[in-house]
Amino acid sequence: MGIARPAREKSRLKPEVLRNLILSLCSNQFLTVNELAYLLKRDSGGLRKNHIKKLVEMGKLEPRYPNTPSHKNQAYKTVQHTESNN
């Protein structure tokens, strides 16, 4: 997947760069942490702890099962903000 290329080619990226890649990958579909880890060539535990959790707390990612954080099929999608909220 072309979006993930920077992460696949470099072992170290700035956190904000990696988080933007996660948001891009999750913009049109729910992806699990394992799917993101595969696409980005990263450890799933590190992604969950250092990036996914923070993006959810910031309101930028939404979990598929918000009432069950440890759901076995938990996946994440980028929150789409609408202009009608102005």
Short mmCIF file of C-alpha atoms in Angstrom, two decimals:
data_model
loop_
_atom_site.label_atom_id
_atom_site.label_comp_id
_atom_site.label_asym_id
_atom_site.label_seq_id
_atom_site.Cartn_x
_atom_site.Cartn_y
_atom_site.Cartn_z
CA MET A 1 0.00 0.00 0.00
CA GLY A 2 1.56 3.29 -1.12
CA ILE A 3 0.37 5.30 1.87
CA ALA A 4 2.42 3.13 4.23
CA ARG A 5 5.63 3.26 2.15
CA PRO A 6 7.48 5.80 4.38
CA ALA A 7 6.99 3.59 7.43
CA ARG A 8 7.89 0.42 5.57
CA GLU A 9 11.14 1.96 4.29
CA LYS A 10 12.32 3.55 7.57
CA SER A 11 12.61 1.92 10.94
CA ARG A 12 12.33 5.25 12.79
CA LEU A 13 9.80 7.97 12.08
CA LYS A 14 8.72 10.97 14.10
CA PRO A 15 5.58 10.12 16.10
CA GLU A 16 3.49 12.74 14.31
CA VAL A 17 4.48 11.32 10.91
CA LEU A 18 3.52 7.79 11.95
CA ARG A 19 0.24 9.00 13.45
CA ASN A 20 -0.63 10.83 10.22
CA LEU A 21 0.05 7.61 8.29
CA ILE A 22 -2.28 5.72 10.66
CA LEU A 23 -5.00 8.34 10.14
CA SER A 24 -4.58 8.11 6.35
CA LEU A 25 -4.78 4.31 6.36
CA CYS A 26 -7.90 4.37 8.56
CA SER A 27 -9.65 7.15 6.66
CA ASN A 28 -11.98 4.91 4.63
CA GLN A 29 -12.16 1.68 6.59
CA PHE A 30 -11.79 0.12 10.01
CA LEU A 31 -8.39 -1.53 10.49
CA THR A 32 -7.23 -3.69 13.39
CA VAL A 33 -3.97 -3.01 15.20
CA ASN A 34 -2.53 -6.18 13.65
CA GLU A 35 -3.47 -4.99 10.15
CA LEU A 36 -1.87 -1.61 10.82
CA ALA A 37 1.24 -3.30 12.23
CA TYR A 38 1.57 -5.40 9.07
CA LEU A 39 1.06 -2.44 6.72
CA LEU A 40 3.48 -0.21 8.64
CA LYS A 41 6.03 -2.95 9.53
CA ARG A 42 5.71 -2.10 13.21
CA ASP A 43 5.12 -4.00 16.45
CA SER A 44 1.40 -4.17 17.26
CA GLY A 45 1.97 -3.57 20.99
CA GLY A 46 4.00 -0.44 20.34
CA LEU A 47 1.43 0.90 17.88
CA ARG A 48 -1.39 0.30 20.35
CA LYS A 49 0.40 1.82 23.34
CA ASN A 50 2.21 4.74 21.70
CA HIS A 51 -0.07 5.78 18.86
CA ILE A 52 -3.54 4.22 18.65
CA LYS A 53 -4.40 4.96 22.29
CA LYS A 54 -3.29 8.59 21.93
CA LEU A 55 -5.19 9.09 18.67
CA VAL A 56 -8.37 7.73 20.27
CA GLU A 57 -7.89 9.99 23.32
CA MET A 58 -7.40 12.98 20.98
CA GLY A 59 -10.67 12.14 19.20
CA LYS A 60 -8.94 11.48 15.88
CA LEU A 61 -9.58 7.72 15.74
CA GLU A 62 -12.78 5.94 16.70
CA PRO A 63 -12.94 2.32 17.82
CA ARG A 64 -15.44 -0.01 16.17
CA TYR A 65 -16.51 -1.25 19.61
CA PRO A 66 -16.23 1.81 21.90
CA ASN A 67 -17.95 0.10 24.84
CA THR A 68 -15.64 -2.92 24.66
CA PRO A 69 -12.04 -1.66 24.30
CA SER A 70 -10.56 -5.18 24.46
CA HIS A 71 -12.98 -6.68 21.92
CA LYS A 72 -11.20 -9.41 19.94
CA ASN A 73 -12.21 -7.78 16.64
CA GLN A 74 -11.47 -4.20 17.72
CA ALA A 75 -10.60 -1.96 14.79
CA TYR A 76 -10.18 1.77 14.28
CA LYS A 77 -11.29 4.37 11.76
CA THR A 78 -10.40 8.03 11.36
CA VAL A 79 -13.05 10.40 12.74
CA GLN A 80 -14.56 12.45 9.94
CA HIS A 81 -15.33 15.99 11.10
CA THR A 82 -18.14 17.78 9.28
CA GLU A 83 -18.40 21.48 8.54
CA SER A 84 -22.02 21.53 9.77
CA ASN A 85 -20.75 21.62 13.37
CA ASN A 86 -19.77 25.29 12.97
#
